[in-house]
JSON list of C-alpha atoms in Angstrom, two decimals:
[
{"chain": "A", "resi": 1, "resn": "THR", "atom": "CA", "xyz": [0.00, 0.00, 0.00]},
{"chain": "A", "resi": 2, "resn": "SER", "atom": "CA", "xyz": [2.64, 2.53, -0.92]},
{"chain": "A", "resi": 3, "resn": "ASN", "atom": "CA", "xyz": [0.30, 4.36, -3.33]},
{"chain": "A", "resi": 4, "resn": "ILE", "atom": "CA", "xyz": [-3.35, 5.06, -2.55]},
{"chain": "A", "resi": 5, "resn": "GLY", "atom": "CA", "xyz": [-5.28, 6.92, -5.23]},
{"chain": "A", "resi": 6, "resn": "LEU", "atom": "CA", "xyz": [-7.78, 9.40, -3.84]},
{"chain": "A", "resi": 7, "resn": "ALA", "atom": "CA", "xyz": [-10.53, 11.11, -5.83]},
{"chain": "A", "resi": 8, "resn": "ILE", "atom": "CA", "xyz": [-13.05, 13.33, -4.06]},
{"chain": "A", "resi": 9, "resn": "VAL", "atom": "CA", "xyz": [-16.15, 13.76, -6.20]},
{"chain": "A", "resi": 10, "resn": "VAL", "atom": "CA", "xyz": [-18.83, 16.34, -5.39]},
{"chain": "A", "resi": 11, "resn": "ASP", "atom": "CA", "xyz": [-22.03, 16.36, -7.45]},
{"chain": "A", "resi": 12, "resn": "ASP", "atom": "CA", "xyz": [-20.33, 14.22, -10.14]},
{"chain": "A", "resi": 13, "resn": "ILE", "atom": "CA", "xyz": [-17.42, 16.67, -10.46]},
{"chain": "A", "resi": 14, "resn": "LEU", "atom": "CA", "xyz": [-13.86, 15.82, -9.49]},
{"chain": "A", "resi": 15, "resn": "ALA", "atom": "CA", "xyz": [-13.15, 18.25, -6.64]},
{"chain": "A", "resi": 16, "resn": "PHE", "atom": "CA", "xyz": [-9.78, 16.92, -5.47]},
{"chain": "A", "resi": 17, "resn": "SER", "atom": "CA", "xyz": [-7.37, 14.12, -6.24]},
{"chain": "A", "resi": 18, "resn": "ALA", "atom": "CA", "xyz": [-4.09, 12.95, -4.79]},
{"chain": "A", "resi": 19, "resn": "VAL", "atom": "CA", "xyz": [-1.82, 9.98, -4.31]},
{"chain": "A", "resi": 20, "resn": "LEU", "atom": "CA", "xyz": [-1.43, 9.17, -0.63]},
{"chain": "A", "resi": 21, "resn": "ARG", "atom": "CA", "xyz": [1.40, 7.15, 0.81]},
{"chain": "A", "resi": 22, "resn": "SER", "atom": "CA", "xyz": [-0.26, 5.83, 3.98]},
{"chain": "A", "resi": 23, "resn": "ILE", "atom": "CA", "xyz": [-3.55, 4.56, 5.29]},
{"chain": "A", "resi": 24, "resn": "GLU", "atom": "CA", "xyz": [-3.22, 6.97, 8.22]},
{"chain": "A", "resi": 25, "resn": "ARG", "atom": "CA", "xyz": [-3.29, 9.93, 5.82]},
{"chain": "A", "resi": 26, "resn": "LEU", "atom": "CA", "xyz": [-6.45, 8.56, 4.21]},
{"chain": "A", "resi": 27, "resn": "LEU", "atom": "CA", "xyz": [-8.06, 8.10, 7.64]},
{"chain": "A", "resi": 28, "resn": "HIS", "atom": "CA", "xyz": [-7.18, 11.70, 8.50]},
{"chain": "A", "resi": 29, "resn": "ILE", "atom": "CA", "xyz": [-8.72, 13.10, 5.30]},
{"chain": "A", "resi": 30, "resn": "VAL", "atom": "CA", "xyz": [-11.90, 11.07, 5.82]},
{"chain": "A", "resi": 31, "resn": "ALA", "atom": "CA", "xyz": [-12.14, 12.33, 9.42]},
{"chain": "A", "resi": 32, "resn": "VAL", "atom": "CA", "xyz": [-11.80, 15.95, 8.27]},
{"chain": "A", "resi": 33, "resn": "LEU", "atom": "CA", "xyz": [-14.50, 15.48, 5.62]},
{"chain": "A", "resi": 34, "resn": "ARG", "atom": "CA", "xyz": [-16.81, 13.82, 8.14]},
{"chain": "A", "resi": 35, "resn": "GLU", "atom": "CA", "xyz": [-16.41, 16.84, 10.44]},
{"chain": "A", "resi": 36, "resn": "LEU", "atom": "CA", "xyz": [-17.77, 19.00, 7.61]},
{"chain": "A", "resi": 37, "resn": "GLU", "atom": "CA", "xyz": [-20.94, 16.87, 7.68]},
{"chain": "A", "resi": 38, "resn": "VAL", "atom": "CA", "xyz": [-21.17, 16.60, 3.91]},
{"chain": "A", "resi": 39, "resn": "GLY", "atom": "CA", "xyz": [-22.41, 13.02, 3.67]},
{"chain": "A", "resi": 40, "resn": "VAL", "atom": "CA", "xyz": [-19.13, 11.32, 2.84]},
{"chain": "A", "resi": 41, "resn": "VAL", "atom": "CA", "xyz": [-19.19, 7.88, 1.21]},
{"chain": "A", "resi": 42, "resn": "VAL", "atom": "CA", "xyz": [-15.81, 6.19, 0.95]},
{"chain": "A", "resi": 43, "resn": "ARG", "atom": "CA", "xyz": [-15.48, 3.71, -1.91]},
{"chain": "A", "resi": 44, "resn": "ILE", "atom": "CA", "xyz": [-12.49, 1.41, -1.65]},
{"chain": "A", "resi": 45, "resn": "GLY", "atom": "CA", "xyz": [-11.43, -0.19, -4.91]},
{"chain": "A", "resi": 46, "resn": "CYS", "atom": "CA", "xyz": [-9.81, -3.54, -4.46]},
{"chain": "A", "resi": 47, "resn": "PRO", "atom": "CA", "xyz": [-8.48, -6.27, -6.72]},
{"chain": "A", "resi": 48, "resn": "ARG", "atom": "CA", "xyz": [-9.82, -9.60, -5.49]},
{"chain": "A", "resi": 49, "resn": "HIS", "atom": "CA", "xyz": [-6.35, -10.88, -4.57]},
{"chain": "A", "resi": 50, "resn": "LEU", "atom": "CA", "xyz": [-5.99, -8.05, -1.99]},
{"chain": "A", "resi": 51, "resn": "LEU", "atom": "CA", "xyz": [-9.37, -8.58, -0.34]},
{"chain": "A", "resi": 52, "resn": "ASP", "atom": "CA", "xyz": [-7.90, -9.22, 3.13]},
{"chain": "A", "resi": 53, "resn": "LEU", "atom": "CA", "xyz": [-5.98, -5.93, 3.09]},
{"chain": "A", "resi": 54, "resn": "ALA", "atom": "CA", "xyz": [-8.98, -4.00, 1.77]},
{"chain": "A", "resi": 55, "resn": "THR", "atom": "CA", "xyz": [-11.28, -5.55, 4.37]},
{"chain": "A", "resi": 56, "resn": "GLU", "atom": "CA", "xyz": [-8.92, -4.36, 7.12]},
{"chain": "A", "resi": 57, "resn": "LEU", "atom": "CA", "xyz": [-9.07, -0.82, 5.72]},
{"chain": "A", "resi": 58, "resn": "VAL", "atom": "CA", "xyz": [-12.86, -0.97, 5.43]},
{"chain": "A", "resi": 59, "resn": "ASP", "atom": "CA", "xyz": [-13.10, -2.08, 9.06]},
{"chain": "A", "resi": 60, "resn": "ARG", "atom": "CA", "xyz": [-10.84, 0.78, 10.22]},
{"chain": "A", "resi": 61, "resn": "LEU", "atom": "CA", "xyz": [-12.87, 3.36, 8.30]},
{"chain": "A", "resi": 62, "resn": "ARG", "atom": "CA", "xyz": [-16.20, 1.97, 9.53]},
{"chain": "A", "resi": 63, "resn": "GLY", "atom": "CA", "xyz": [-14.79, 1.98, 13.06]},
{"chain": "A", "resi": 64, "resn": "SER", "atom": "CA", "xyz": [-14.35, 5.73, 12.70]},
{"chain": "A", "resi": 65, "resn": "GLY", "atom": "CA", "xyz": [-18.01, 6.05, 11.71]},
{"chain": "A", "resi": 66, "resn": "ALA", "atom": "CA", "xyz": [-17.52, 6.48, 7.96]},
{"chain": "A", "resi": 67, "resn": "ARG", "atom": "CA", "xyz": [-19.91, 5.00, 5.41]},
{"chain": "A", "resi": 68, "resn": "VAL", "atom": "CA", "xyz": [-17.76, 2.64, 3.33]},
{"chain": "A", "resi": 69, "resn": "GLU", "atom": "CA", "xyz": [-18.38, 0.59, 0.19]},
{"chain": "A", "resi": 70, "resn": "LEU", "atom": "CA", "xyz": [-15.97, -2.04, -1.14]},
{"chain": "A", "resi": 71, "resn": "VAL", "atom": "CA", "xyz": [-15.75, -2.27, -4.93]},
{"chain": "A", "resi": 72, "resn": "PHE", "atom": "CA", "xyz": [-13.89, -4.94, -6.89]},
{"chain": "A", "resi": 73, "resn": "ASP", "atom": "CA", "xyz": [-12.05, -2.71, -9.31]},
{"chain": "A", "resi": 74, "resn": "GLU", "atom": "CA", "xyz": [-11.11, -5.02, -12.19]},
{"chain": "A", "resi": 75, "resn": "ARG", "atom": "CA", "xyz": [-14.37, -4.54, -14.12]},
{"chain": "A", "resi": 76, "resn": "VAL", "atom": "CA", "xyz": [-14.78, -0.91, -13.10]},
{"chain": "A", "resi": 77, "resn": "LYS", "atom": "CA", "xyz": [-11.36, 0.16, -14.32]},
{"chain": "A", "resi": 78, "resn": "GLU", "atom": "CA", "xyz": [-11.94, -1.56, -17.66]},
{"chain": "A", "resi": 79, "resn": "SER", "atom": "CA", "xyz": [-15.52, -0.40, -18.26]},
{"chain": "A", "resi": 80, "resn": "VAL", "atom": "CA", "xyz": [-15.39, 3.29, -17.31]},
{"chain": "A", "resi": 81, "resn": "VAL", "atom": "CA", "xyz": [-13.95, 5.83, -19.72]},
{"chain": "A", "resi": 82, "resn": "VAL", "atom": "CA", "xyz": [-13.18, 9.28, -18.30]},
{"chain": "A", "resi": 83, "resn": "GLY", "atom": "CA", "xyz": [-10.74, 10.66, -20.86]},
{"chain": "A", "resi": 84, "resn": "ASP", "atom": "CA", "xyz": [-7.00, 10.55, -21.13]},
{"chain": "A", "resi": 85, "resn": "PHE", "atom": "CA", "xyz": [-6.04, 12.44, -17.99]},
{"chain": "A", "resi": 86, "resn": "VAL", "atom": "CA", "xyz": [-2.84, 10.43, -17.45]},
{"chain": "A", "resi": 87, "resn": "ASN", "atom": "CA", "xyz": [-1.12, 11.37, -20.70]},
{"chain": "A", "resi": 88, "resn": "LEU", "atom": "CA", "xyz": [-2.20, 14.98, -20.28]},
{"chain": "A", "resi": 89, "resn": "GLY", "atom": "CA", "xyz": [-0.37, 15.08, -16.95]},
{"chain": "A", "resi": 90, "resn": "LYS", "atom": "CA", "xyz": [-3.59, 15.77, -15.05]},
{"chain": "A", "resi": 91, "resn": "LEU", "atom": "CA", "xyz": [-3.96, 12.62, -12.95]},
{"chain": "A", "resi": 92, "resn": "SER", "atom": "CA", "xyz": [-1.70, 9.76, -11.98]},
{"chain": "A", "resi": 93, "resn": "SER", "atom": "CA", "xyz": [-2.86, 6.24, -12.79]},
{"chain": "A", "resi": 94, "resn": "HIS", "atom": "CA", "xyz": [-3.80, 5.77, -9.11]},
{"chain": "A", "resi": 95, "resn": "GLU", "atom": "CA", "xyz": [-5.95, 8.91, -9.08]},
{"chain": "A", "resi": 96, "resn": "LEU", "atom": "CA", "xyz": [-7.56, 7.92, -12.36]},
{"chain": "A", "resi": 97, "resn": "ASP", "atom": "CA", "xyz": [-8.47, 4.48, -10.97]},
{"chain": "A", "resi": 98, "resn": "ALA", "atom": "CA", "xyz": [-10.01, 6.14, -7.90]},
{"chain": "A", "resi": 99, "resn": "LEU", "atom": "CA", "xyz": [-12.04, 8.47, -10.13]},
{"chain": "A", "resi": 100, "resn": "LYS", "atom": "CA", "xyz": [-13.30, 5.55, -12.23]},
{"chain": "A", "resi": 101, "resn": "ILE", "atom": "CA", "xyz": [-14.40, 3.69, -9.09]},
{"chain": "A", "resi": 102, "resn": "ALA", "atom": "CA", "xyz": [-16.25, 6.78, -7.79]},
{"chain": "A", "resi": 103, "resn": "ILE", "atom": "CA", "xyz": [-17.99, 7.44, -11.10]},
{"chain": "A", "resi": 104, "resn": "ALA", "atom": "CA", "xyz": [-18.89, 3.83, -11.88]},
{"chain": "A", "resi": 105, "resn": "VAL", "atom": "CA", "xyz": [-20.46, 3.10, -8.53]},
{"chain": "A", "resi": 106, "resn": "ALA", "atom": "CA", "xyz": [-22.34, 6.43, -8.50]},
{"chain": "A", "resi": 107, "resn": "ALA", "atom": "CA", "xyz": [-23.69, 5.72, -11.98]},
{"chain": "A", "resi": 108, "resn": "LEU", "atom": "CA", "xyz": [-24.82, 2.21, -10.99]},
{"chain": "A", "resi": 109, "resn": "ALA", "atom": "CA", "xyz": [-26.71, 3.63, -8.00]},
{"chain": "A", "resi": 110, "resn": "ARG", "atom": "CA", "xyz": [-28.93, 5.79, -10.23]}
]
């Protein structure tokens, strides 16, 4: 878990993205957003072979009171097209994957 892609989406618009280097940093950002009382939903994308690690992260986030959804990212990353942000220098591949997970799951919920 040396690279964690983060995409914060507000009303279907990418508001912030980053690559985090630790789970603690992610937990801190989620805690700050929860304090703003903006209805935060954390979606964790996970390849099936890392399910144990992702489940541990989900448990830690839920323990802090966050609403968390686990998404198997193989199909999401392949099926969602959001443009070529990587080659344009806009988003890293980790941020782009996080954005695809956020958009795909939001679209499925409609």
